[in-house]
Each structure stands twice: as structure tokens, then as C-alpha cells.
Amino acid sequence: MLPQCNITRAYAPYAHGSQRFAGSAVLKSKAVVSFHHTDTPEGRAMKKTVVAAAVAAVLSTGAFAQNVVLSGLIDAYAGSLQYSGDKRTGVVNSGGMTTSWWGMSGTEDLGGGLKAEFKINGFFRGDNGAFGRFNGNENTFSRDAWIGLTGNFGTVHFGRDLAPNFLPTVIFNAFGDSFAFSPLVLHANVPLFNGTNWAAVNAGDTGWSNQVRYTTPNFGGFSANLHYQFGEVAGNSSNRNVGANFLYFRGPFALGGFVHNVRTNNPNAGTVGSVNVGFSQQKAWMLAGKAAVGPVNLYANYEKATNDNYAGAAGNAESKTWSLSADMAVGPGKVLAGYADTKWTTTPTSARNGSKRDTFSLGYDYNFSKRTDGYVVYMNDKITNYDRGNSFAVGIRHRF
């Protein structure tokens, strides 16, 4: 006899700017399976069906007794890409609107309002099946790998978790967490390796390893996160990252921002996510806002980042970034538009001094269902002294 199961499905907002779909099964009895069949095609088929159901039930019994949820997202697109300074390339790539990922999370009720929780998620590329966001030896669970406690006091996580710059950047722009087409995210978090010497504005990656993260309770729509990443270098306590962010939601309005001091790399793949080459630390801050006006959401951001040279050496490089974007409900989807502008100033003057980048994107995101959407995007990108690039793409995203 197979166990009775109560299957529930729920949609929940996710911090990475999308929705995740979770299917869970609550088992009401132990799995006791017996069967008898004759050696016929129908009998053999029935045996395979019953065995498969039994295996699934046993696996479910172990997993869901601990409230473990398997979830993920796959996003792939086809198009023609040309960033400023690049030659045009036809591609099928992963992660047009959201970086593809998979993993598991879970909670345990400890009583008295206290819960234990964990999350281990990794990135993968839907275009070729490789693990990670990029070529290299990125850690398997570089998206999330933490354990923590949550209660009336707030939440504490230990491990690899979001960096302070991530949430204010992806929440307050119309393209969300698109590392391919969001002008703000491209400027803030994506370096170019095409000879333009364009460095990402934010140092330290969008996730910090070896960190303690504390999240306050929600106070009338206001919450904050405090981040501390240990450098784990013996005898060097200054080799660490520290930062904070805040989010405030009130009716049709929202505010957010972050501040960080980054001095150490994040161990994912070589120097990816490190302090910009030639500098010892970065200090940065951002303020962002959102206003809903009927079917339109308006977003604005301003960020300033200062990169200091090695200890004992004079000089720094400063970047200033501002961004405006909007989305508007049209039919079963949304029209998306975004613009970002970044300018670098160096002291003493260097080749980077006065370098400027402006990027504009226009797209439409069509909802096929609550879990699946398709999108089309056009992007225009220009860096000082380099040719303008134009990109076109069409893609599909599915949450599971």
C-alpha cells in the first residue's frame, strides 16, 4: 500500500529578484509497498511503476521530514551580442534575465519562535551544462552555502551569502538581476575582458564567503543587513570585508542603499570578485529609490566608489554611477527600459581618467505562467574611445 500524500505547491518571493516554485509532499504514513504481477508486458510495466513510486516515497520521507525544498531556475537566450569595443558574436547563452541556478533549502522549527535554516545553491549554465557562472574553478555552491538561526531577534547566517551591494542593486532597477542586459548591474558588477579595461564598479563579488550576516526584524517596512567577511589570513586582521544595507517599503514607495569596505577576494575562481587590480581596498555607497505610479514603476540609483592604492602608495580611482529605469504592465507582461552612466576619475591622472560608459536597454518580458516567461531585449553600449555596441536577444526563463 502506498502512503497517502498531501501535495502542496506554493509560490514565494525570492531575494534574487524572481519567484521560485516549490513542490512539497507531506507523508501521513510510512511507505509499505507490496505487489504481485505476472510475467507479462503489462505486469512488468506495473512493477516498474510501483517500484518508482516506492523509491520516491522513501526519498520523500527522509527529505521532507526535515522540510527540505529542491528548487532552481533555468534561463537561456539566443541572440547577437556586441558590447562596446567588441566584435559582434552570435550566441546561445545562459542567464539572460536571471543567472541559472539549482539547489536546496530547509528549515526546522526549534520551538519558542526559533527556527534553524540552511541553503545550498549553485550556479550552472543552461547553454552547455557546465557548473558555475563562468569558465574557471568556481565553487559548486557559490550562490549560497550557509546555515543560520531565525527568530524574534532577527536572523543570523554563517557561510557564503549575499554581499551588501546585491539586494539594493537588483531590487531598484527594472531589469532586476539580469547580469546580461541590466545597465545598472552591468556597470556595477560585470567587468569586460575585451581590451577596454572596463572594471566592475563594485569590488568583492555579489556574494561573500566566510561571512556572518545579521538581518534585523522588519520594523514597519524597514529592515537592514549587517555583513562581516573574515579574511582568514593569520596575523592580518585588516584583511576583511565589512558592509551593510537597508530596505524600506511603504505603499507605492521604496528606498534602499548599501555601504561597504572591501579588502579581500572571494574564493570562487581566481581573481574574479577581487578588489580591482592595483588597489588595496574599495569604499563604496549607494542610495536607490522606487515609486509606483499606476501601471508604471520608476527607479533611480546613485553610487560612488573609491579604490585606494596599495599601502604606502599615493593615488586612487573614483567612479560615480547613476541610473534611471522603468517598467510598465502591458498585457500579460511588462515593458522594461533602463539607462546607466558611469564615469571614472583617477589621481594622479591615468589612462582610465575621464573614461565614461553609458548603456541603454529596452525589452519586453511576457509571462506564459507564474513559473515561465519569455523575453526580448535590445541593448546599446558605449565606452569612451571605443565603438558603440548593439545587442539583440530573445530568451525563456523557467522556475522549478
XYZ file of C-alpha atoms in Angstrom:
400
model
C 0.000 0.000 0.000
C 1.404 3.387 -0.941
C 1.419 6.178 1.653
C -1.216 8.870 1.441
C 0.308 12.143 0.356
C -0.922 15.693 0.604
C 0.747 17.572 -2.237
C 1.035 21.340 -1.844
C 2.568 23.897 -4.191
C 3.338 27.453 -3.239
C 4.890 30.486 -4.846
C 7.107 32.703 -2.732
C 9.085 35.874 -3.496
C 12.824 35.312 -3.722
C 15.601 37.708 -2.818
C 17.322 37.411 -6.172
C 14.582 39.340 -7.913
C 12.490 36.458 -9.169
C 9.925 33.969 -7.903
C 10.712 30.397 -7.015
C 8.405 27.423 -7.302
C 8.466 24.799 -4.597
C 6.623 21.487 -4.571
C 6.419 19.692 -1.237
C 4.907 16.430 -0.089
C 3.758 15.716 3.449
C 3.706 11.999 4.165
C 0.986 10.774 6.510
C 2.197 7.174 6.856
C 5.271 5.058 6.296
C 5.840 3.552 2.869
C 4.921 -0.130 2.862
C 4.866 -1.487 -0.669
C 3.853 -4.946 -1.838
C 2.914 -6.175 -5.272
C 2.308 -9.288 -7.289
C 2.443 -9.499 -11.042
C 2.501 -11.937 -13.866
C 5.380 -12.027 -16.312
C 3.596 -10.024 -18.976
C 4.403 -6.637 -20.526
C 1.569 -5.123 -18.511
C 2.801 -6.790 -15.344
C 6.401 -5.693 -15.857
C 5.247 -2.127 -16.531
C 3.174 -2.167 -13.360
C 6.155 -3.391 -11.343
C 8.356 -0.554 -12.628
C 5.664 1.968 -11.783
C 5.195 0.669 -8.239
C 8.954 0.444 -7.584
C 9.472 4.000 -8.832
C 6.673 5.240 -6.599
C 8.140 3.374 -3.632
C 11.604 4.871 -4.173
C 10.113 8.342 -4.462
C 8.134 7.811 -1.269
C 11.189 6.638 0.665
C 13.257 9.577 -0.557
C 10.446 11.965 0.284
C 10.124 10.517 3.779
C 13.753 11.351 4.559
C 13.830 14.734 2.884
C 10.548 16.315 3.854
C 10.728 15.161 7.456
C 13.398 17.870 7.608
C 11.358 20.285 5.444
C 13.884 20.312 2.593
C 12.878 22.048 -0.641
C 14.543 21.450 -4.001
C 14.290 24.467 -6.293
C 16.014 26.309 -9.088
C 15.783 28.322 -12.271
C 16.998 27.875 -15.837
C 17.328 30.805 -18.238
C 18.720 30.683 -21.778
C 18.633 33.029 -24.759
C 19.733 33.290 -28.384
C 20.935 36.487 -29.949
C 23.667 38.727 -31.284
C 25.922 40.328 -28.650
C 28.201 43.317 -29.054
C 29.429 45.220 -26.019
C 31.341 48.434 -26.653
C 34.765 47.590 -28.072
C 33.692 44.065 -29.087
C 33.114 42.394 -32.409
C 29.612 41.043 -32.993
C 29.034 37.444 -31.856
C 26.056 35.154 -32.416
C 25.346 33.191 -29.245
C 23.137 30.849 -27.296
C 23.908 31.847 -23.712
C 22.633 31.133 -20.223
C 21.261 33.694 -17.788
C 19.745 36.477 -19.862
C 17.351 37.765 -17.194
C 18.495 35.662 -14.214
C 21.606 33.535 -13.733
C 20.592 29.851 -13.874
C 20.836 28.052 -10.529
C 19.721 24.979 -8.588
C 19.888 23.790 -5.012
C 18.078 23.058 -1.805
C 17.000 24.813 1.359
C 15.361 23.761 4.584
C 14.076 24.798 7.980
C 13.426 23.143 11.325
C 11.094 24.535 13.971
C 13.018 24.550 17.261
C 10.116 25.891 19.310
C 9.587 29.206 21.030
C 9.622 31.080 17.730
C 13.152 29.886 16.907
C 13.985 28.102 13.648
C 17.137 26.619 12.152
C 17.581 27.147 8.414
C 20.071 26.407 5.657
C 20.533 26.970 1.947
C 22.992 25.443 -0.539
C 22.603 26.653 -4.126
C 24.929 26.559 -7.109
C 25.045 28.258 -10.493
C 25.046 26.415 -13.803
C 24.924 27.316 -17.485
C 21.873 26.169 -19.368
C 23.566 26.615 -22.746
C 26.268 23.967 -22.242
C 25.540 22.242 -18.915
C 28.670 23.493 -17.157
C 28.649 24.365 -13.463
C 29.330 27.929 -12.362
C 28.721 31.354 -13.847
C 31.846 31.450 -15.992
C 34.837 29.410 -17.112
C 37.121 28.569 -14.215
C 37.084 26.701 -10.946
C 34.086 28.356 -9.336
C 32.902 26.647 -6.172
C 29.981 24.240 -6.606
C 27.658 26.153 -4.271
C 28.854 29.696 -4.958
C 25.340 31.168 -4.934
C 24.501 30.194 -1.347
C 26.132 27.958 1.248
C 25.017 28.968 4.711
C 23.334 27.826 7.907
C 21.630 30.011 10.470
C 19.001 30.762 13.078
C 15.945 32.996 12.768
C 13.576 34.258 15.446
C 12.137 37.364 17.066
C 15.658 38.797 17.323
C 16.137 38.677 13.550
C 18.260 36.255 11.520
C 21.922 35.211 11.677
C 23.677 33.316 8.852
C 27.168 31.773 8.745
C 28.849 30.894 5.423
C 28.627 32.160 1.851
C 25.751 34.596 1.482
C 24.721 37.741 -0.374
C 27.101 40.711 -0.419
C 25.670 44.028 0.844
C 25.635 45.520 -2.668
C 23.389 42.835 -4.190
C 19.836 43.490 -2.975
C 19.786 47.304 -3.424
C 21.236 46.889 -6.922
C 18.815 44.255 -8.253
C 15.650 45.397 -6.459
C 15.916 49.008 -7.603
C 16.198 48.593 -11.359
C 13.634 47.494 -13.928
C 15.740 44.589 -15.260
C 16.223 43.073 -11.803
C 19.098 40.602 -11.523
C 19.949 40.458 -15.236
C 23.739 40.254 -15.491
C 23.449 40.300 -19.285
C 21.111 43.221 -20.021
C 20.508 45.377 -16.927
C 22.523 48.587 -17.481
C 22.950 49.143 -13.734
C 24.016 45.558 -12.976
C 26.413 45.524 -15.951
C 28.166 48.675 -14.741
C 28.161 47.673 -11.088
C 29.106 44.001 -11.199
C 30.304 42.810 -14.634
C 33.872 43.541 -15.832
C 34.711 43.417 -19.539
C 37.673 41.361 -20.775
C 37.728 42.748 -24.323
C 40.608 45.214 -24.198
C 38.552 48.153 -22.937
C 39.998 47.706 -19.423
C 36.496 48.241 -18.025
C 36.386 47.190 -14.373
C 33.178 46.476 -12.492
C 32.275 49.343 -10.177
C 31.712 47.059 -7.163
C 34.610 45.034 -5.804
C 34.175 41.829 -3.830
C 31.603 39.912 -5.921
C 27.839 39.747 -5.296
C 28.330 37.046 -2.655
C 30.772 36.959 0.257
C 32.279 33.757 1.634
C 33.334 33.166 5.245
C 30.895 35.794 6.477
C 28.478 36.437 9.300
C 25.287 38.166 8.176
C 22.710 39.591 10.570
C 19.239 40.656 9.364
C 17.079 42.799 11.629
C 13.383 42.140 12.182
C 11.031 44.146 9.979
C 10.096 47.457 11.617
C 7.143 48.967 9.757
C 8.599 48.138 6.355
C 12.242 48.827 7.324
C 14.910 46.126 7.564
C 18.694 46.099 7.472
C 21.517 43.614 6.914
C 24.945 43.764 8.567
C 27.765 41.844 6.837
C 31.247 40.870 8.053
C 33.552 38.652 5.992
C 36.642 37.229 7.665
C 39.775 37.337 5.518
C 41.130 34.247 7.297
C 44.749 35.379 6.954
C 46.812 34.646 10.071
C 48.214 37.793 11.671
C 46.296 40.175 9.384
C 43.007 41.262 10.932
C 42.615 44.121 8.424
C 42.209 41.663 5.542
C 38.398 41.563 5.754
C 35.208 42.918 4.189
C 32.517 44.788 6.077
C 29.254 46.324 4.906
C 25.571 46.980 5.475
C 22.407 47.653 3.514
C 18.832 48.712 4.202
C 15.439 48.313 2.538
C 12.288 50.311 3.241
C 8.883 49.645 1.648
C 5.899 51.905 2.257
C 2.894 51.692 -0.039
C 3.887 52.724 -3.586
C 7.332 53.929 -2.457
C 10.550 52.137 -1.551
C 14.085 53.137 -0.578
C 17.315 51.182 -0.324
C 21.053 51.543 -0.134
C 24.333 49.980 0.905
C 27.811 50.811 2.139
C 30.857 48.532 2.069
C 34.598 48.407 2.624
C 36.159 45.601 0.567
C 39.728 44.438 1.150
C 39.741 40.734 0.347
C 38.849 38.487 -2.570
C 36.091 35.893 -2.514
C 37.385 32.358 -3.170
C 35.422 31.372 -6.248
C 37.562 31.479 -9.375
C 40.991 33.073 -9.459
C 40.738 36.844 -9.066
C 37.067 37.150 -10.007
C 35.330 39.278 -7.407
C 38.577 40.723 -6.061
C 39.488 44.292 -5.258
C 40.300 45.953 -8.585
C 43.823 45.147 -9.762
C 46.390 47.645 -8.473
C 44.371 48.765 -5.452
C 44.303 47.686 -1.817
C 40.695 48.394 -0.863
C 37.392 49.855 -2.015
C 34.925 52.060 -0.170
C 31.515 52.421 -1.813
C 27.970 53.547 -1.082
C 24.667 53.638 -2.961
C 21.229 55.176 -2.492
C 18.223 53.995 -4.506
C 14.504 54.618 -4.726
C 11.344 53.334 -6.360
C 7.908 54.864 -6.953
C 4.810 53.164 -8.370
C 2.581 55.417 -10.472
C -0.388 53.462 -11.764
C 0.932 50.665 -14.013
C 4.449 52.180 -14.065
C 7.317 51.571 -11.625
C 10.079 54.195 -11.647
C 13.593 53.501 -10.293
C 16.591 55.753 -9.579
C 20.094 54.986 -8.226
C 23.319 56.791 -7.406
C 26.588 55.131 -6.356
C 30.068 56.395 -5.548
C 33.069 54.052 -5.190
C 36.656 54.944 -4.255
C 39.518 52.488 -4.850
C 42.659 53.173 -2.781
C 46.131 52.210 -3.926
C 48.450 49.811 -2.163
C 49.525 50.774 1.365
C 52.163 53.485 1.285
C 51.417 54.485 -2.320
C 49.523 57.626 -3.278
C 46.597 57.738 -5.632
C 43.099 56.410 -6.080
C 40.423 55.813 -8.687
C 36.886 57.040 -8.151
C 33.739 56.057 -10.029
C 30.319 57.708 -9.985
C 27.311 55.834 -11.357
C 23.727 56.925 -11.790
C 20.843 55.008 -13.288
C 17.201 55.553 -14.247
C 14.813 52.789 -15.283
C 11.123 51.937 -15.505
C 8.772 49.050 -16.119
C 5.143 49.204 -17.210
C 2.497 46.494 -17.240
C 1.369 45.830 -20.819
C -0.826 42.813 -21.488
C 0.381 39.685 -19.674
C 3.879 41.099 -19.282
C 5.959 44.238 -18.782
C 7.848 46.706 -20.947
C 11.314 47.311 -19.458
C 13.601 50.297 -20.043
C 16.845 51.208 -18.301
C 19.848 53.546 -18.561
C 23.105 53.721 -16.595
C 26.031 56.159 -16.749
C 29.426 55.675 -15.073
C 32.456 57.976 -15.102
C 35.937 57.299 -13.692
C 38.346 59.872 -12.229
C 41.914 58.938 -11.232
C 44.530 60.689 -9.097
C 47.175 61.005 -10.405
C 45.838 61.093 -13.952
C 45.964 57.758 -15.764
C 44.550 56.200 -18.929
C 41.344 55.465 -17.025
C 40.848 59.116 -16.035
C 37.726 60.553 -17.649
C 36.633 57.196 -19.046
C 32.852 57.039 -19.343
C 30.330 54.338 -20.126
C 26.647 54.703 -20.944
C 24.303 51.775 -21.548
C 20.637 51.665 -22.560
C 18.354 48.612 -22.653
C 14.773 48.141 -23.840
C 12.815 44.903 -23.538
C 9.540 43.099 -23.023
C 9.031 40.275 -20.531
C 5.994 38.077 -21.339
C 4.500 35.812 -18.647
C 3.400 32.452 -20.034
C 2.573 31.318 -16.483
C 3.630 32.005 -12.896
C 6.780 29.957 -13.459
C 7.669 30.560 -17.105
C 8.291 33.777 -19.016
C 9.827 34.774 -22.331
C 11.668 37.986 -23.157
C 13.112 40.071 -25.975
C 15.808 42.692 -25.333
C 17.744 45.351 -27.244
C 20.856 46.910 -25.659
C 23.124 49.808 -26.701
C 26.536 50.155 -25.019
C 29.293 52.829 -25.360
C 32.669 53.313 -23.641
C 34.903 56.329 -24.245
C 37.274 55.826 -27.226
C 35.587 52.568 -28.285
C 32.921 51.820 -30.874
C 29.315 51.597 -29.787
C 27.911 48.080 -29.426
C 24.367 46.897 -30.126
C 22.895 43.616 -28.862
C 19.659 41.741 -29.572
C 18.328 38.678 -27.743
C 15.259 36.509 -27.242
C 15.053 34.062 -24.349
C 12.974 31.999 -21.956
C 13.149 31.550 -18.178
C 11.601 28.780 -16.074
C 11.463 28.395 -12.290
C 11.199 24.948 -10.729
